[in-house]
Short mmCIF file of C-alpha atoms in Angstrom, two decimals:
data_model
loop_
_atom_site.label_atom_id
_atom_site.label_comp_id
_atom_site.label_asym_id
_atom_site.label_seq_id
_atom_site.Cartn_x
_atom_site.Cartn_y
_atom_site.Cartn_z
CA MET A 541 3.80 24.19 0.36
CA LYS A 542 0.58 26.30 -0.09
CA SER A 543 2.46 29.48 -0.53
CA LEU A 544 5.59 28.58 -2.59
CA ARG A 545 6.43 32.05 -3.71
CA ILE A 546 6.38 33.26 -0.17
CA PHE A 547 8.63 30.44 1.03
CA ILE A 548 11.30 31.06 -1.77
CA LEU A 549 11.31 34.84 -0.72
CA LEU A 550 11.67 34.03 2.95
CA SER A 551 14.31 31.40 2.14
CA ALA A 552 16.64 34.10 0.62
CA ILE A 553 16.15 36.08 3.78
CA CYS A 554 16.65 32.98 6.04
CA CYS A 555 20.15 32.14 4.48
CA MET A 556 21.39 34.27 7.21
CA LEU A 557 21.04 31.66 10.04
CA PRO A 558 21.81 32.73 13.71
CA SER A 559 25.13 32.13 15.53
CA VAL A 560 25.69 28.90 17.27
CA ALA A 561 25.28 30.30 20.75
CA GLN A 562 21.82 29.33 22.30
CA THR A 563 20.75 27.81 18.92
CA ARG A 564 18.90 24.53 19.09
CA VAL A 565 17.72 22.22 16.36
CA SER A 566 14.70 20.12 16.26
CA LEU A 567 13.47 17.43 13.88
CA LEU A 568 9.79 18.11 13.11
CA THR A 569 7.35 15.46 11.81
CA ALA A 570 3.84 16.28 10.69
CA SER A 571 1.16 13.49 10.80
CA PRO A 572 -0.46 12.57 7.50
CA GLY A 573 -3.00 14.70 5.76
CA SER A 574 -5.87 13.88 3.31
CA ALA A 575 -4.15 14.98 0.05
CA ILE A 576 -2.40 12.50 -2.02
CA TYR A 577 1.03 14.03 -1.29
CA GLU A 578 0.40 14.24 2.33
CA LEU A 579 -0.35 10.55 3.03
CA ASP A 580 3.15 9.87 4.26
CA GLY A 581 3.50 12.78 6.61
CA HIS A 582 6.17 15.34 6.35
CA THR A 583 9.60 16.21 7.87
CA GLY A 584 11.48 19.41 8.46
CA LEU A 585 14.35 20.90 10.54
CA ARG A 586 13.65 23.65 12.99
CA ILE A 587 16.39 26.19 13.80
CA THR A 588 15.60 28.24 16.95
CA ASN A 589 17.60 31.01 18.91
CA ASP A 590 15.30 32.77 21.52
CA SER A 591 17.62 35.54 22.22
CA LEU A 592 17.65 36.58 18.64
CA GLY A 593 14.07 35.88 18.07
CA TYR A 594 15.00 33.50 15.17
CA ASP A 595 12.65 30.52 14.54
CA GLN A 596 12.50 28.99 11.12
CA VAL A 597 11.82 25.68 9.79
CA ILE A 598 13.87 24.16 6.85
CA ASN A 599 11.68 22.44 4.35
CA TRP A 600 12.80 20.14 1.65
CA GLY A 601 9.25 19.30 0.38
CA LEU A 602 8.59 22.28 -1.91
CA PHE A 603 7.53 21.99 -5.50
CA ASP A 604 5.90 24.38 -7.98
CA PHE A 605 2.66 23.22 -9.84
CA GLU A 606 2.91 26.14 -12.22
CA ALA A 607 6.32 25.12 -13.51
CA PRO A 608 6.29 24.33 -17.31
CA ASN A 609 5.19 20.81 -18.22
CA PHE A 610 4.96 20.00 -14.42
CA VAL A 611 2.61 16.83 -14.87
CA TYR A 612 4.70 15.41 -17.83
CA ARG A 613 7.95 15.99 -16.00
CA PHE A 614 6.64 14.51 -12.66
CA VAL A 615 5.44 11.39 -14.56
CA LYS A 616 8.75 11.05 -16.30
CA GLY A 617 10.63 11.26 -13.05
CA GLU A 618 12.12 14.75 -13.50
CA THR A 619 10.61 15.74 -10.04
CA ASP A 620 12.62 18.86 -9.10
CA TYR A 621 11.84 19.90 -5.47
CA MET A 622 13.20 22.80 -3.46
CA CYS A 623 14.68 23.48 -0.13
CA GLY A 624 13.14 26.53 1.65
CA ALA A 625 12.80 28.17 4.97
CA VAL A 626 9.52 29.54 6.62
CA PRO A 627 8.63 30.89 10.12
CA ALA A 628 8.10 27.95 12.43
CA GLU A 629 4.84 29.35 13.56
CA TYR A 630 3.60 29.32 10.03
CA PHE A 631 4.85 25.81 9.35
CA ILE A 632 3.36 24.34 12.43
CA ASN A 633 -0.02 26.10 12.33
CA SER A 634 -0.58 25.26 8.73
CA TYR A 635 -0.72 21.49 9.80
CA LEU A 636 -2.71 22.30 13.01
CA ARG A 637 -5.44 23.96 11.01
CA ASP A 638 -5.77 20.84 8.96
CA GLY A 639 -6.26 18.70 12.11
CA ARG A 640 -2.67 17.23 12.03
CA THR A 641 -0.07 17.16 14.63
CA VAL A 642 3.55 18.15 14.58
CA THR A 643 5.97 16.16 16.70
CA GLU A 644 9.06 18.04 17.71
CA GLN A 645 12.26 16.10 18.73
CA ILE A 646 14.91 18.40 20.02
CA LEU A 647 18.22 17.34 19.26
CA ASP A 648 21.17 17.21 21.73
CA LEU A 649 23.93 18.67 19.54
CA THR A 650 27.41 20.11 20.72
CA PRO A 651 28.13 23.70 19.56
CA ALA A 652 30.44 22.26 16.85
CA GLN A 653 27.85 20.00 15.61
CA THR A 654 25.35 22.84 15.57
CA GLU A 655 27.86 25.02 13.58
CA ARG A 656 28.45 22.38 11.01
CA LEU A 657 24.62 21.66 10.47
CA THR A 658 23.73 25.37 10.13
CA ALA A 659 26.67 25.74 7.78
CA MET A 660 25.26 23.08 5.51
CA ILE A 661 21.74 24.34 5.68
CA ARG A 662 23.09 27.92 4.83
CA GLU A 663 24.76 26.41 1.75
CA ASN A 664 21.76 24.42 0.73
CA LEU A 665 19.45 27.40 0.93
CA LEU A 666 21.40 29.51 -1.63
CA PRO A 667 19.55 30.04 -4.86
CA GLY A 668 21.86 27.82 -6.99
CA ASN A 669 21.62 24.88 -4.45
CA ARG A 670 18.01 24.82 -3.24
CA VAL A 671 16.63 22.74 -6.20
CA TYR A 672 17.28 19.00 -6.01
CA ARG A 673 15.97 15.90 -8.01
CA TYR A 674 13.45 14.40 -5.63
CA ASN A 675 13.18 10.65 -5.28
CA TYR A 676 10.30 9.16 -3.50
CA VAL A 677 12.26 6.50 -1.57
CA LYS A 678 15.85 7.44 -2.02
CA ASP A 679 16.11 11.44 -1.66
CA ASN A 680 13.15 13.16 -0.09
CA CYS A 681 12.01 15.42 2.68
CA ALA A 682 12.87 12.74 5.29
CA THR A 683 16.22 11.42 4.06
CA ARG A 684 17.80 14.80 3.47
CA PRO A 685 17.60 16.14 7.05
CA LEU A 686 18.72 12.70 8.24
CA ASP A 687 21.75 12.92 5.93
CA MET A 688 22.44 16.33 7.26
CA ILE A 689 22.18 15.36 10.85
CA GLU A 690 24.47 12.43 10.33
CA ALA A 691 27.10 14.54 8.52
CA ALA A 692 26.95 17.16 11.20
CA THR A 693 27.41 14.69 13.93
CA GLY A 694 30.01 12.61 12.09
CA ARG A 695 28.25 9.22 12.63
CA ARG A 696 25.70 7.01 10.94
CA PHE A 697 22.87 6.11 13.14
CA GLU A 698 22.15 2.58 13.95
CA PHE A 699 18.55 1.76 14.35
CA GLY A 700 18.92 -1.92 15.36
CA ASP A 701 17.34 -4.92 13.25
CA THR A 702 13.89 -4.89 14.74
CA LEU A 703 12.34 -3.97 11.35
CA SER A 704 13.83 -7.09 9.33
CA GLY A 705 11.72 -8.21 6.42
CA ILE A 706 9.96 -4.89 5.67
CA THR A 707 10.01 -3.68 2.13
CA TYR A 708 9.47 -0.30 0.47
CA ARG A 709 5.98 -1.67 -0.66
CA ASP A 710 5.12 -2.89 2.97
CA GLU A 711 5.87 0.55 4.30
CA MET A 712 3.78 2.32 1.69
CA ARG A 713 0.91 -0.07 2.23
CA PHE A 714 0.85 0.72 5.89
CA ASN A 715 0.89 4.39 5.28
CA HIS A 716 -1.77 4.19 2.57
CA ARG A 717 -4.00 1.68 4.34
CA TYR A 718 -7.04 4.20 4.24
CA TYR A 719 -6.51 5.01 0.67
CA PRO A 720 -6.42 1.50 -1.14
CA TRP A 721 -6.95 2.97 -4.60
CA TYR A 722 -3.91 5.15 -4.27
CA GLN A 723 -1.85 1.93 -3.30
CA PHE A 724 -3.58 0.19 -6.24
CA GLY A 725 -2.09 2.77 -8.52
CA ILE A 726 1.37 2.53 -6.83
CA ASP A 727 1.31 -1.31 -7.20
CA LEU A 728 0.49 -1.01 -10.82
CA ALA A 729 3.17 1.80 -11.59
CA LEU A 730 6.07 0.48 -9.64
CA GLY A 731 7.79 -2.89 -10.08
CA SER A 732 9.97 -5.29 -8.25
CA GLY A 733 12.30 -2.78 -7.27
CA LEU A 734 10.07 -1.96 -4.21
CA ASP A 735 10.07 -5.51 -2.91
CA TYR A 736 13.70 -6.09 -1.54
CA GLU A 737 14.22 -6.36 2.24
CA LEU A 738 15.33 -2.96 3.61
CA THR A 739 17.71 -2.17 6.30
CA PRO A 740 16.07 -0.35 9.24
CA ARG A 741 17.77 2.88 8.17
CA GLU A 742 16.30 2.54 4.57
CA THR A 743 12.85 2.52 6.14
CA ALA A 744 13.61 6.16 7.22
CA PHE A 745 12.43 7.38 3.73
CA SER A 746 9.08 7.57 5.56
CA PRO A 747 8.74 10.60 7.78
CA LEU A 748 6.76 8.62 10.30
CA ARG A 749 9.28 5.84 10.47
CA LEU A 750 12.03 8.37 10.68
CA GLN A 751 10.37 9.83 13.76
CA LYS A 752 10.05 6.46 15.39
CA LEU A 753 13.64 5.47 14.63
CA MET A 754 15.07 8.79 15.96
CA SER A 755 13.28 8.33 19.19
CA SER A 756 15.58 5.45 20.07
CA GLN A 757 18.50 7.66 19.58
CA HIS A 758 20.42 9.39 22.54
CA ILE A 759 20.68 12.53 20.31
CA VAL A 760 16.90 13.28 20.86
CA SER A 761 16.84 15.05 24.31
CA GLU A 762 13.30 16.17 24.49
CA THR A 763 10.06 15.37 22.44
CA HIS A 764 6.88 17.65 22.26
CA VAL A 765 3.75 17.29 20.37
CA HIS A 766 2.12 20.30 18.95
CA GLY A 767 -1.73 20.07 18.41
CA THR A 768 -4.23 17.27 18.82
CA GLU A 769 -4.94 15.18 15.85
CA SER A 770 -8.54 15.55 14.64
CA LEU A 771 -7.96 14.25 11.16
CA HIS A 772 -9.25 10.65 11.17
CA PRO A 773 -9.69 9.30 7.73
CA SER A 774 -12.36 6.72 7.31
CA PRO A 775 -11.39 3.43 5.84
CA THR A 776 -12.73 2.89 2.36
CA PRO A 777 -15.99 0.78 2.50
CA TRP A 778 -15.29 -2.83 1.41
CA TRP A 779 -17.87 -2.47 -1.57
CA LEU A 780 -15.73 0.28 -2.91
CA SER A 781 -12.35 -1.22 -2.33
CA PRO A 782 -10.18 -2.26 -5.33
CA ASP A 783 -10.73 -6.00 -4.49
CA THR A 784 -14.53 -5.74 -4.47
CA VAL A 785 -14.78 -3.65 -7.61
CA CYS A 786 -12.26 -5.81 -9.65
CA TRP A 787 -14.28 -9.02 -8.70
CA ILE A 788 -17.45 -7.40 -9.72
CA ILE A 789 -15.85 -6.50 -12.89
CA PHE A 790 -14.71 -10.10 -13.41
CA THR A 791 -18.19 -11.49 -12.55
CA VAL A 792 -19.95 -9.04 -15.09
CA VAL A 793 -17.42 -9.99 -17.77
CA LEU A 794 -17.78 -13.70 -16.87
CA ALA A 795 -21.66 -13.52 -17.36
CA LEU A 796 -21.30 -11.60 -20.63
CA THR A 797 -18.74 -14.16 -21.94
CA LEU A 798 -21.01 -17.13 -20.99
CA ALA A 799 -23.67 -15.31 -23.04
CA ASP A 800 -21.31 -15.06 -25.98
CA LEU A 801 -20.39 -18.77 -25.80
CA ARG A 802 -24.18 -19.70 -25.94
CA ARG A 803 -24.64 -17.57 -28.98
CA LYS A 804 -21.23 -18.38 -30.48
CA LYS A 805 -20.56 -14.71 -31.15
CA VAL A 806 -17.92 -12.46 -29.83
CA ASN A 807 -19.20 -9.21 -28.06
CA ARG A 808 -17.11 -6.75 -29.95
CA VAL A 809 -18.20 -3.78 -27.84
CA LEU A 810 -17.26 -5.47 -24.64
CA ASP A 811 -13.67 -6.31 -25.92
CA THR A 812 -13.27 -2.84 -27.39
CA ILE A 813 -13.98 -1.30 -23.91
CA LEU A 814 -11.91 -3.81 -22.02
CA TYR A 815 -8.80 -4.08 -24.15
CA SER A 816 -8.75 -0.30 -24.77
CA ALA A 817 -8.77 0.25 -20.88
CA PHE A 818 -5.86 -2.46 -20.72
CA GLY A 819 -4.16 -0.70 -23.62
CA LEU A 820 -4.08 2.72 -22.12
CA ILE A 821 -3.00 1.47 -18.73
CA GLY A 822 -0.17 -0.41 -20.62
CA CYS A 823 0.98 2.60 -22.41
CA LEU A 824 1.45 4.25 -19.01
CA VAL A 825 3.24 1.19 -17.65
CA ALA A 826 5.51 0.88 -20.68
CA PHE A 827 6.22 4.79 -20.36
CA LEU A 828 7.19 4.22 -16.79
CA ILE A 829 9.48 1.35 -17.56
CA PHE A 830 11.23 2.57 -20.59
CA VAL A 831 11.21 6.47 -20.20
CA SER A 832 10.64 7.44 -16.65
CA GLU A 833 13.56 7.93 -14.29
CA HIS A 834 11.29 7.13 -11.19
CA GLU A 835 12.79 4.63 -8.70
CA ALA A 836 11.68 1.10 -9.09
CA THR A 837 9.52 1.38 -12.22
CA SER A 838 11.45 -1.37 -13.93
CA PRO A 839 11.43 -4.16 -14.08
CA ASN A 840 7.61 -4.34 -14.00
CA TRP A 841 6.18 -7.85 -14.58
CA LEU A 842 2.72 -6.46 -15.11
CA LEU A 843 3.84 -5.37 -18.51
CA ALA A 844 3.15 -9.10 -19.55
CA TRP A 845 -0.61 -8.20 -18.82
CA VAL A 846 -1.16 -4.57 -19.58
CA ASN A 847 0.78 -3.47 -22.56
CA PRO A 848 0.19 -1.36 -25.72
CA LEU A 849 -0.42 -4.56 -27.68
CA CYS A 850 -3.79 -4.85 -25.79
CA PHE A 851 -5.32 -2.47 -28.32
CA LEU A 852 -5.15 -5.30 -30.83
CA GLY A 853 -7.85 -7.02 -28.73
CA ALA A 854 -9.90 -3.85 -29.03
CA VAL A 855 -9.58 -3.09 -32.88
CA LEU A 856 -9.21 -6.61 -34.54
CA PRO A 857 -12.61 -7.93 -33.73
CA TRP A 858 -13.94 -5.17 -36.12
CA ILE A 859 -11.80 -6.02 -39.04
CA LYS A 860 -13.22 -9.33 -40.72
CA SER A 861 -9.96 -10.16 -42.67
CA ALA A 862 -8.03 -9.91 -39.47
CA LYS A 863 -9.64 -13.09 -37.83
CA LYS A 864 -6.45 -15.24 -38.00
CA THR A 865 -4.34 -12.20 -36.41
CA LEU A 866 -6.94 -11.85 -33.61
CA ILE A 867 -6.69 -15.62 -32.96
CA CYS A 868 -2.97 -15.51 -32.77
CA TYR A 869 -3.00 -12.58 -30.45
CA HIS A 870 -5.37 -14.14 -28.04
CA PHE A 871 -3.34 -17.54 -28.08
CA ALA A 872 -0.35 -15.50 -27.32
CA ASN A 873 -2.08 -13.42 -24.62
CA PHE A 874 -3.73 -16.44 -23.16
CA ALA A 875 -0.30 -18.34 -22.75
CA VAL A 876 1.48 -15.29 -21.37
CA LEU A 877 -1.11 -14.61 -18.81
CA ILE A 878 -1.13 -18.45 -17.48
CA LEU A 879 2.75 -18.12 -17.19
CA LEU A 880 2.43 -14.78 -15.27
CA LEU A 881 -0.18 -16.31 -12.87
CA LEU A 882 2.01 -19.51 -12.27
CA CYS A 883 5.46 -17.63 -11.89
CA ARG A 884 4.41 -14.53 -10.17
CA GLU A 885 5.84 -15.80 -6.92
CA TYR A 886 9.18 -16.01 -8.50
CA THR A 887 9.41 -12.64 -10.15
CA GLY A 888 10.24 -10.98 -6.80
CA GLN A 889 7.31 -8.57 -7.42
CA VAL A 890 4.39 -8.49 -5.05
CA PHE A 891 1.09 -8.17 -6.69
CA ASN A 892 -1.87 -6.28 -5.58
CA GLN A 893 -4.62 -8.85 -4.97
CA ALA A 894 -6.98 -6.73 -6.94
CA PHE A 895 -4.97 -7.51 -9.94
CA ILE A 896 -6.07 -11.23 -9.91
CA PRO A 897 -9.59 -10.84 -10.91
CA LEU A 898 -8.55 -8.38 -13.58
CA ILE A 899 -6.01 -10.80 -15.13
CA LEU A 900 -8.61 -13.62 -14.83
CA THR A 901 -10.96 -11.22 -16.64
CA ASP A 902 -8.48 -10.85 -19.55
CA LEU A 903 -7.72 -14.63 -19.53
CA THR A 904 -11.52 -15.44 -19.65
CA ARG A 905 -12.03 -13.16 -22.86
CA SER A 906 -8.92 -14.47 -24.62
CA GLY A 907 -10.18 -18.08 -24.12
CA ALA A 908 -13.61 -17.23 -25.23
CA VAL A 909 -12.49 -15.33 -28.29
CA ILE A 910 -10.21 -18.37 -29.29
CA TYR A 911 -13.08 -20.88 -28.72
CA ILE A 912 -15.70 -18.90 -30.61
CA CYS A 913 -13.53 -17.97 -33.61
CA ARG A 914 -12.31 -21.60 -34.11
CA LYS A 915 -15.92 -22.98 -33.84
CA ASN A 916 -17.03 -20.38 -36.45
#
């Protein structure tokens, strides 16, 4: 993924896969890295024929940062990834250099199954077929090779029911346990579509989970681990975790709010900063719900808390003639937030615990503004 143009060039050459004789296929799983897009690990298919000197890895995780409007299209959900081939030595060493391991599971395929699999890969590598619409949980670098292996073998793997009760969000939280702010962002952006109970096979959207599930299948004949893992991420210190930071924000705002109540005057600067932040986040959440094509962005019940209307709380305190409108906004906001806290268990959406102090912060300011304005 670091040399995309080289990969694409090699892919064109590698469309000529070797003959079935003495060809073996392996599932490769790279351990997680430190970059955001590396936290879940990575999966590829290795095609090897020693007699022909052919050894390539088929990779469904290629994307081009330099594509026009990449960031906008990525946020909107138009995430076009590519399938490409690269020499196995290059693929494996790129991870070993970063202190990551690559686990190789050699598949015990019949010649006919190998022929079908290489034919599908050859077709997928063609210039007109290599681009696909990436989906974080439904269609990614792990689900693509699994689908191809199942199509080639003519059977759907049964992974048992030992993983009952796991949701997409559970799996993500486990993979992102050393990066709580990243998970904080995911919990903010993605709604209740992440929180239904998955079948064991659905958990294979995660490369690490796919590796564990495949190890229980008779189709894996041998397993080798390349390299020794030396990348050991340090847990985020508790004082920098989202929970601690958000409770600190609540404590500071509560103290300032008590000062407002004593002097019977609204701190307009505080509300402008606070509700502008909520409004900006609300615009992103609304965009993801109503415009984005990403999986599970809608419904997202957090829209009741952070939404574009929050800008009213930032602007109206500065307009003397808008006092009644300001009170109406905060009355409505206060009521909606109370309902959200009381009913969150029934929404089907799991809230990040760090959201609670932030919602209480919003609730505190709305209550204070209502009280002060009516007193005055």
